[in-house]
PDB file of C-alpha atoms in Angstrom:
ATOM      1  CA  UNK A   1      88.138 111.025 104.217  1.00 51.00           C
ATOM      2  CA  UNK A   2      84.992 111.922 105.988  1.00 49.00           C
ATOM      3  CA  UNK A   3      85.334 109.710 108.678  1.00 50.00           C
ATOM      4  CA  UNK A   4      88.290 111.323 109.052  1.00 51.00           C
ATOM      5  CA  UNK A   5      87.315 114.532 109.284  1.00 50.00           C
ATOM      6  CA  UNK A   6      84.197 113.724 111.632  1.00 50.00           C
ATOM      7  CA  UNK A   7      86.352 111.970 114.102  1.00 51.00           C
ATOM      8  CA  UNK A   8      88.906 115.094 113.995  1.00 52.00           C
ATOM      9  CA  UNK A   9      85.972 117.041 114.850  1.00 53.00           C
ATOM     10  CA  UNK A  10      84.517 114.730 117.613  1.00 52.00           C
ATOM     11  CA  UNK A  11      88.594 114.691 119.270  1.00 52.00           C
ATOM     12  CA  UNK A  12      88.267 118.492 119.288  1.00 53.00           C
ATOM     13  CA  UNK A  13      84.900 119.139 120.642  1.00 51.00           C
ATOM     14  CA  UNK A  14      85.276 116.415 123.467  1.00 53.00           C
ATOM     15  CA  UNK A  15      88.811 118.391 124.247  1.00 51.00           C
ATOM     16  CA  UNK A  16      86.688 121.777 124.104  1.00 51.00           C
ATOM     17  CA  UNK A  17      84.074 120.259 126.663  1.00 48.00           C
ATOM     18  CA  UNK A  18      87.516 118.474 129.194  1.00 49.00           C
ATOM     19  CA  UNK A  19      89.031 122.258 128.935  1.00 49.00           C
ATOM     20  CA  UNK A  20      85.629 124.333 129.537  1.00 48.00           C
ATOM     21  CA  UNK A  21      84.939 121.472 132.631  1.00 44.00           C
ATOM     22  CA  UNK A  22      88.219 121.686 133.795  1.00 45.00           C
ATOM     23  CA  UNK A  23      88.624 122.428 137.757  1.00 48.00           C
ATOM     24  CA  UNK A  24      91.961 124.197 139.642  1.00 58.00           C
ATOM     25  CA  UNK A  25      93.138 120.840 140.819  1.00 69.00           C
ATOM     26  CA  UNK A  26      94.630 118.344 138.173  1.00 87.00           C
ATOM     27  CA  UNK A  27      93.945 114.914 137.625  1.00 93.00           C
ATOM     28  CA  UNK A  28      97.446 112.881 138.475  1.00 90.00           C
ATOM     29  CA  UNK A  29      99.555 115.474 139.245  1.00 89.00           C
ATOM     30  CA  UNK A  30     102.213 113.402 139.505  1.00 90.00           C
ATOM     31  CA  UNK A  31     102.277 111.413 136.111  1.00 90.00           C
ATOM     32  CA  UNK A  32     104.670 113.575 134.339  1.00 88.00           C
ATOM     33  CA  UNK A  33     107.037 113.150 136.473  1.00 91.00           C
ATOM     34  CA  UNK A  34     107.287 109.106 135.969  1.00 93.00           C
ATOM     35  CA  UNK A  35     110.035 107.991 134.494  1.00 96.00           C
ATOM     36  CA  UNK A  36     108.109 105.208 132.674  1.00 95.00           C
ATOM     37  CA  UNK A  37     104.539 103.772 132.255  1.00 95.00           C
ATOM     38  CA  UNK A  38     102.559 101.306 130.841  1.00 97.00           C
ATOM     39  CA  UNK A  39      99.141 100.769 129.023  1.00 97.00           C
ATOM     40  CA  UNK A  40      97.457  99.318 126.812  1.00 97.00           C
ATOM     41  CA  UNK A  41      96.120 100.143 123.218  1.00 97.00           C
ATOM     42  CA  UNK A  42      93.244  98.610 120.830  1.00 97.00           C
ATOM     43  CA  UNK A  43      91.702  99.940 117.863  1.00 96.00           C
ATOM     44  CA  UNK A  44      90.437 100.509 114.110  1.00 97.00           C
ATOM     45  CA  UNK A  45      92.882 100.830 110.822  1.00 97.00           C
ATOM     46  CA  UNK A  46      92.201 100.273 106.966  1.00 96.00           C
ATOM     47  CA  UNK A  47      94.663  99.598 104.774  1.00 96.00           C
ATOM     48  CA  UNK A  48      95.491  99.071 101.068  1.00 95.00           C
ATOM     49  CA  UNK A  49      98.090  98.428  98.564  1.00 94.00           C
ATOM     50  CA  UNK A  50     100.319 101.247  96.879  1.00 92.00           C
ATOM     51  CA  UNK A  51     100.994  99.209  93.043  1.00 89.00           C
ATOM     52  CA  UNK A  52     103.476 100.566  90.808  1.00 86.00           C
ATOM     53  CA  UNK A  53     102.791  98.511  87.712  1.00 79.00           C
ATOM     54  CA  UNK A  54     105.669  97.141  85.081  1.00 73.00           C
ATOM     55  CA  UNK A  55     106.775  98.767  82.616  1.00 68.00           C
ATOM     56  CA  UNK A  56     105.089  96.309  79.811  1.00 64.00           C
ATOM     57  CA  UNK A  57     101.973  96.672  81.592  1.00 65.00           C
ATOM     58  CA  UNK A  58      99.764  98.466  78.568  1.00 62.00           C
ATOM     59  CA  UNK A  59     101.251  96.091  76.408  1.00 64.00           C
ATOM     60  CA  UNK A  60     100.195  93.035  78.699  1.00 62.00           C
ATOM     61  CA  UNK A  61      96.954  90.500  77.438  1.00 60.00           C
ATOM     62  CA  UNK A  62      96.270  89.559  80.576  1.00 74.00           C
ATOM     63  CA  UNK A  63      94.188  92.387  82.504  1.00 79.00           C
ATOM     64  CA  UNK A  64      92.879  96.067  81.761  1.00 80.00           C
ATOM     65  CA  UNK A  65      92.924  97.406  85.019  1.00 82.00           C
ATOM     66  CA  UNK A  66      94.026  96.932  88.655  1.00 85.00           C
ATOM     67  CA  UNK A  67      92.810  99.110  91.116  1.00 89.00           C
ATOM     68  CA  UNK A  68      93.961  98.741  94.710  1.00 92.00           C
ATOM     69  CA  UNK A  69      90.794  99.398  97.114  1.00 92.00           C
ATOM     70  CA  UNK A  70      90.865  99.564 101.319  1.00 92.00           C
ATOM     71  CA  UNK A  71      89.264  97.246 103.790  1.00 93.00           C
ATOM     72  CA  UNK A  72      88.677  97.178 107.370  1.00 95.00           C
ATOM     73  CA  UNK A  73      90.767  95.276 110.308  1.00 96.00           C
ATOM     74  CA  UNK A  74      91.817  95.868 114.026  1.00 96.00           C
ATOM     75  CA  UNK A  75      94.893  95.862 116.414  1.00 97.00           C
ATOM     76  CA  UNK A  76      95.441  95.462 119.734  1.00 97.00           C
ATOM     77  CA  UNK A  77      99.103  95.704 121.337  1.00 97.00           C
ATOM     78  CA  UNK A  78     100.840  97.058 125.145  1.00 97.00           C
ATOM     79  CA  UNK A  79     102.414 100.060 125.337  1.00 97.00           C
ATOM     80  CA  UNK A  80     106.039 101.270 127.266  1.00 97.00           C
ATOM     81  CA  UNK A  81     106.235 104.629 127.538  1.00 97.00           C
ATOM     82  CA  UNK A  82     109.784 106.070 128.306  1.00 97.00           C
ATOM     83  CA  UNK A  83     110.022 110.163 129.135  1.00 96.00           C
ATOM     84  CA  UNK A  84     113.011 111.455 127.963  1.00 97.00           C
ATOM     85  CA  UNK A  85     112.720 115.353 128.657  1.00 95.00           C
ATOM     86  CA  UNK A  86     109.274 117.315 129.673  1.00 93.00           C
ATOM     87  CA  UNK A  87     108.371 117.578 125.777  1.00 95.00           C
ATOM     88  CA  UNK A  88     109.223 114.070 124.493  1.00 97.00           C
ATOM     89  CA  UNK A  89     108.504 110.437 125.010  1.00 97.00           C
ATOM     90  CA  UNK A  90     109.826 107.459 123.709  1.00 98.00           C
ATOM     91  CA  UNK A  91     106.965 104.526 122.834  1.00 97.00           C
ATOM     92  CA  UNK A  92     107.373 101.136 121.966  1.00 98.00           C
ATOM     93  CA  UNK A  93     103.867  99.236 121.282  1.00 97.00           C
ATOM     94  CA  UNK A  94     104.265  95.888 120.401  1.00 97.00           C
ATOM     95  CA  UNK A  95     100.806  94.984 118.751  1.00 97.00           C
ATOM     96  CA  UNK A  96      99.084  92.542 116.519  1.00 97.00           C
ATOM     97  CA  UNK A  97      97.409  94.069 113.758  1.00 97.00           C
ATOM     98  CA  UNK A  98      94.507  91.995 111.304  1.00 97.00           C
ATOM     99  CA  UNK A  99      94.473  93.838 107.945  1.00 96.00           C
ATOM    100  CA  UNK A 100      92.779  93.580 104.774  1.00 95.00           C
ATOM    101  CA  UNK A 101      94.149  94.845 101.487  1.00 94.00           C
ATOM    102  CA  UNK A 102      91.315  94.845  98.430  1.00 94.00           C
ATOM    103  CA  UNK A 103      91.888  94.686  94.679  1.00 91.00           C
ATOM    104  CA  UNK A 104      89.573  94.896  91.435  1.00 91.00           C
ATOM    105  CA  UNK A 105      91.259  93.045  88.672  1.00 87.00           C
ATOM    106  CA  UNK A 106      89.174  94.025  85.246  1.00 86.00           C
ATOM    107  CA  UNK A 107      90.602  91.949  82.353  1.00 81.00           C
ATOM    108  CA  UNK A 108      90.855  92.188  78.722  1.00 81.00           C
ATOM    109  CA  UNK A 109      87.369  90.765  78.270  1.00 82.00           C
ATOM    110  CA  UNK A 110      86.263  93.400  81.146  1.00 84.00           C
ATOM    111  CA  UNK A 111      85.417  90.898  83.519  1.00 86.00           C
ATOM    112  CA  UNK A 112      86.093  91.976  86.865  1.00 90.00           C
ATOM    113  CA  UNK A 113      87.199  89.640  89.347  1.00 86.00           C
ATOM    114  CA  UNK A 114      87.800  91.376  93.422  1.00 89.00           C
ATOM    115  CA  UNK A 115      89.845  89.388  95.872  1.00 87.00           C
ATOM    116  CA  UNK A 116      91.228  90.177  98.862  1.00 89.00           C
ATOM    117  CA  UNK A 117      94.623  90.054 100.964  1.00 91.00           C
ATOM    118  CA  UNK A 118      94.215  89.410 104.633  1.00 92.00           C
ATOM    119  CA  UNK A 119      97.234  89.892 106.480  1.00 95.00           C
ATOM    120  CA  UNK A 120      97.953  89.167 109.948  1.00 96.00           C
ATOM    121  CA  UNK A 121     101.069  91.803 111.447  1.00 97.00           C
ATOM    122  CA  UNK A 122     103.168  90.991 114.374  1.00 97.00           C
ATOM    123  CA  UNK A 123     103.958  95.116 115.031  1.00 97.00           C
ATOM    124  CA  UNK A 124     107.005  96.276 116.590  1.00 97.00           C
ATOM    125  CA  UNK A 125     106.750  99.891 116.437  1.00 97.00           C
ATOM    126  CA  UNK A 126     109.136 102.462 117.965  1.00 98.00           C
ATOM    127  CA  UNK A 127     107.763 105.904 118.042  1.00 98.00           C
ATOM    128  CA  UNK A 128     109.413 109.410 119.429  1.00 98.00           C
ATOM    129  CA  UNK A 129     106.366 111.635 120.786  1.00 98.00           C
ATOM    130  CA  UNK A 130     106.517 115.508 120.985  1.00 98.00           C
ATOM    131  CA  UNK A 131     103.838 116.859 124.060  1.00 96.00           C
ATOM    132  CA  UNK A 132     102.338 120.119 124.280  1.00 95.00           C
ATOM    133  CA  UNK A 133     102.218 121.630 127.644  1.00 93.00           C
ATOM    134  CA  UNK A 134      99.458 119.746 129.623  1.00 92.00           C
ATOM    135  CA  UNK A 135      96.795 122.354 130.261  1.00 91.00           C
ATOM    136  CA  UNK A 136      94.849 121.331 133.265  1.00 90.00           C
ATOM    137  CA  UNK A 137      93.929 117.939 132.638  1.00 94.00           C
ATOM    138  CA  UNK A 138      94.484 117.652 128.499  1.00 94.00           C
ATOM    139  CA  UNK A 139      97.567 117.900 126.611  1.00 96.00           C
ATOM    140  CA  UNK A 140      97.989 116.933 122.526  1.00 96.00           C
ATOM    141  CA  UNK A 141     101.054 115.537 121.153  1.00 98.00           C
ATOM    142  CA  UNK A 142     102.694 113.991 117.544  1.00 98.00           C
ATOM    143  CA  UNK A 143     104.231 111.210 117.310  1.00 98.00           C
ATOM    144  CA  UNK A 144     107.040 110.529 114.683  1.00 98.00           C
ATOM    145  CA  UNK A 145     108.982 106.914 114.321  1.00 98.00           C
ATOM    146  CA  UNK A 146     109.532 103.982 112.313  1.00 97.00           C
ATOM    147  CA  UNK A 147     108.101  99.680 112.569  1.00 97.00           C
ATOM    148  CA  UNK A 148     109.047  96.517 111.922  1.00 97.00           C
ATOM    149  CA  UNK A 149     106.197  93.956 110.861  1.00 97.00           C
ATOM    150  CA  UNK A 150     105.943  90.294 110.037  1.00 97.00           C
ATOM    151  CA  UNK A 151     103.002  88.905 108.279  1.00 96.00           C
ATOM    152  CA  UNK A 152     102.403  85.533 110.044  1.00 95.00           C
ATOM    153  CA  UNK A 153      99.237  85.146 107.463  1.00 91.00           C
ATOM    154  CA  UNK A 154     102.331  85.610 104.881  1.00 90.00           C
ATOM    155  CA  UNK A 155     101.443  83.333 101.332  1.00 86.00           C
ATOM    156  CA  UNK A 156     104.791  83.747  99.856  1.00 78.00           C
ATOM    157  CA  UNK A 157     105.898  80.121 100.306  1.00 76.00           C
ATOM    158  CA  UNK A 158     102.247  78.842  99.662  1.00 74.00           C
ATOM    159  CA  UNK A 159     101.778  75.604  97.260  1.00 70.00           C
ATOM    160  CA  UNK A 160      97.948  76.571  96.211  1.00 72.00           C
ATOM    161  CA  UNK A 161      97.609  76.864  92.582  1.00 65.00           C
ATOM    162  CA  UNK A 162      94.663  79.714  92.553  1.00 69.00           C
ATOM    163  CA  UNK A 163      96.696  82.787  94.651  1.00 76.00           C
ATOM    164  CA  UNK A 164      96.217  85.845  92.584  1.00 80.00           C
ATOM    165  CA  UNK A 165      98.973  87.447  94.543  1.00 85.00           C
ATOM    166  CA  UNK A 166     101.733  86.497  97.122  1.00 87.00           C
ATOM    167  CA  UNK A 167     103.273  88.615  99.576  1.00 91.00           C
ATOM    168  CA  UNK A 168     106.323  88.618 102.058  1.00 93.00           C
ATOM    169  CA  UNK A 169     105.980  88.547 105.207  1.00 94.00           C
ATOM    170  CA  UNK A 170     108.625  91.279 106.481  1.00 95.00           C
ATOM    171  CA  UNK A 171     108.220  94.588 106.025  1.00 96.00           C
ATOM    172  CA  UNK A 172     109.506  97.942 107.196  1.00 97.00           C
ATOM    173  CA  UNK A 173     107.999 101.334 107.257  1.00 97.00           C
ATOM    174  CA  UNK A 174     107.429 104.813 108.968  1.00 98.00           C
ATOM    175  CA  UNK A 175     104.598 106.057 111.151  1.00 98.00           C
ATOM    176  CA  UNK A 176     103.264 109.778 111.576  1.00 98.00           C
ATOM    177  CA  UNK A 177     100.279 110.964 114.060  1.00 98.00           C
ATOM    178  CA  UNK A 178      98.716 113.021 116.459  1.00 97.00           C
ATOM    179  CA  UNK A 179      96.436 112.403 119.262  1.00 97.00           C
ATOM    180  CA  UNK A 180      95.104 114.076 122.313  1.00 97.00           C
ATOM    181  CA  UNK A 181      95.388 113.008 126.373  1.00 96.00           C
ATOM    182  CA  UNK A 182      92.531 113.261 128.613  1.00 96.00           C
ATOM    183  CA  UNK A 183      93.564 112.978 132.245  1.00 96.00           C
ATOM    184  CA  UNK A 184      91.105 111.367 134.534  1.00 95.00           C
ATOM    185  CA  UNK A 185      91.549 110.429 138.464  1.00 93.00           C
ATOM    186  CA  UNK A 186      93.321 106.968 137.578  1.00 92.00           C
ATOM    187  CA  UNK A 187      94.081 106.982 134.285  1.00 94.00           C
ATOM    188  CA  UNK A 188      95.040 109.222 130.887  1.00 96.00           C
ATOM    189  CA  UNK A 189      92.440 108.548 127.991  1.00 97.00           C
ATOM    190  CA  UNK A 190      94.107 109.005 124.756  1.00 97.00           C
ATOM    191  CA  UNK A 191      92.680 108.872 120.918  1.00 97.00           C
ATOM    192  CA  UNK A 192      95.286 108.951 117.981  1.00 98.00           C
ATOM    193  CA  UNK A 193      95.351 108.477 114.740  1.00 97.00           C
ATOM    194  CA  UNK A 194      98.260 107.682 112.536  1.00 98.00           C
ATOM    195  CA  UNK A 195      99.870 106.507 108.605  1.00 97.00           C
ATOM    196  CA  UNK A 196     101.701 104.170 108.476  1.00 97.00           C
ATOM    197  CA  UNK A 197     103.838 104.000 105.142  1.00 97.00           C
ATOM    198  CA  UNK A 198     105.643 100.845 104.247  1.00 96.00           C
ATOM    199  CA  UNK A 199     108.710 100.648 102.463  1.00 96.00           C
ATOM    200  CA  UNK A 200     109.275  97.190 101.036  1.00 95.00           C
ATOM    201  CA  UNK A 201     108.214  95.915  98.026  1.00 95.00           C
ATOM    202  CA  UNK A 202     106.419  93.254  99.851  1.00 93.00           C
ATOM    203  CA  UNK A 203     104.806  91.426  96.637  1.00 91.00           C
ATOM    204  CA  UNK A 204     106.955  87.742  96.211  1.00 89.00           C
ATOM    205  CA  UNK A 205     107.655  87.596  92.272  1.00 86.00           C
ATOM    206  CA  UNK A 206     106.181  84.014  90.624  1.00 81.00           C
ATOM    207  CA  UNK A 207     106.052  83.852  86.866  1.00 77.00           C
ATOM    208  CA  UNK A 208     103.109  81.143  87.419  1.00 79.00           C
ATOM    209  CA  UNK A 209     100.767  84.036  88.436  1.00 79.00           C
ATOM    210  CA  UNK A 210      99.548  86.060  85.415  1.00 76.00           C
ATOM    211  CA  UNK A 211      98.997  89.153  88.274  1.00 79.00           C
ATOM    212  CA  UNK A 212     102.628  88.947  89.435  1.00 79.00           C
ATOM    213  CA  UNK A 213     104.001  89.473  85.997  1.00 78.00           C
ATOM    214  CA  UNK A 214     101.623  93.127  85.719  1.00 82.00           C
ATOM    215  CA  UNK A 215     102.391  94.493  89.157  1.00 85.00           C
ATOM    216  CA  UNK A 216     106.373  95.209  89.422  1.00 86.00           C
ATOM    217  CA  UNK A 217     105.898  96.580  93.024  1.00 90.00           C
ATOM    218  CA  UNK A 218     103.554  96.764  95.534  1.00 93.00           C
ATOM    219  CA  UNK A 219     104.038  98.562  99.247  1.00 95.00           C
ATOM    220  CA  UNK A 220     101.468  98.834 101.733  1.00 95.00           C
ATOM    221  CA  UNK A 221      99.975 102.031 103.296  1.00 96.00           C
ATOM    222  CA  UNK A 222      97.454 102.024 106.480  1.00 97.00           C
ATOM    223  CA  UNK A 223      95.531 104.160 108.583  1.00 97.00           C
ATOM    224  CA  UNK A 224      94.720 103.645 112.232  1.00 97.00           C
ATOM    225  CA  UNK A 225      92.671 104.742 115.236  1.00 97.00           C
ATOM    226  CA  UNK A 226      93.884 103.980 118.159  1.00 97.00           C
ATOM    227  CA  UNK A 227      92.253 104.542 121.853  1.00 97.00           C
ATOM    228  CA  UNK A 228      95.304 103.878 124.246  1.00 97.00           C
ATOM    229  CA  UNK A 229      94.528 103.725 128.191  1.00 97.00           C
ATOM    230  CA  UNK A 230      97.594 104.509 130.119  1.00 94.00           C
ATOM    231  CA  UNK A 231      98.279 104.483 133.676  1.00 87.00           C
TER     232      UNK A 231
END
């Protein structure tokens, strides 16, 4: 949370500086008037598990505790930007995103055991965005919409006897953001940061795995910054 807060406070201090350095003549003048663009988008996110555990779960033998934790990853995607009035946009970023999802296992003997889920997301996001009016050469915006991801590092049809946890590989979820455009001579600079909230229970039930029969759901939840460079 306080990298979260310090890069808030960087966004609005570098938009304080853009406004105070801000001349009488705008920076492409003519970009809101496009009826489409394109650019490109790279950045951070970490994610983690949300686990609702089973029912019988204080009653199990198997393990004390299980406590999701976040790790780090990167995406990288193209963006299509369609303008639908002066006020909203509608994106679609087609990305891949490299996550990691940590847990600490602690069983009944309180040994604790941490592993890892690495996931690998073909993104298909579709996002409405609301703008503010563009003052000089910086505007902010929000971005609402919903995504459709497949795991291609997906384990749910893996053979290996030692997986501590298997997960599908679709999943569905909602995004929610805000961000800020800085207008330059030949391109729009813009950070964001978003949640993404999945949906799906994406854990893959096997009776086999002692961790499967303790967790009844788990959904995935991820936060991302995002540097997009649009033309």
């Amino acid at each position: 949370m306080k990298g979260i807060k310090a890069l808030l406070l960087l966004l609005c201090l570098m938009a304080g500086l853009q406004m105070h350095a801000q001349t009488h003549i705008p920076n492409m003048p003519e970009h809101d008037q496009k009826a489409y663009y394109f650019g490109i988008t790279f950045g951070a996110n970490y994610s983690t598990f949300r686990i609702n555990n089973t029912q019988s779960f204080a009653d199990h033998d198997t393990f004390k505790s299980i406590q999701p934790g976040s790790g780090p990853g990167f995406n990288l995607g193209i963006m299509g930007n369609l303008r639908l009035t002066n006020f909203i946009d509608l994106r679609f970023i087609p990305a891949l995103v490299f996550a990691e999802k940590k847990l600490t296992l602690v069983d009944m003997n309180n040994v604790v055991t941490k592993t890892s889920v690495e996931s690998i997301y073909m993104q298909l996001p579709l996002q409405v965005k609301f703008k503010s009016d563009r003052i000089n050469n910086f505007r902010f915006y929000g971005i609402l919409g919903g995504k459709f991801d497949y795991d291609l590092a997906s384990n749910a049809r893996s053979r290996r006897q030692d997986e501590l946890l298997r997960v599908k590989a679709i999943d569905l979820g909602a995004d929610v953001g805000i961000g800020f455009e800085f207008f330059y001579p030949n391109f729009i600079f813009s950070p964001e940061i978003k949640l993404s909230q999945g949906f799906i229970n994406t854990q893959y039930k096997d009776s086999d795995i002692p961790l499967s029969n303790t967790i009844d759901a788990i959904r995935t939840r991820m936060i991302v910054f995002s540097i997009h460079l649009e033309g």
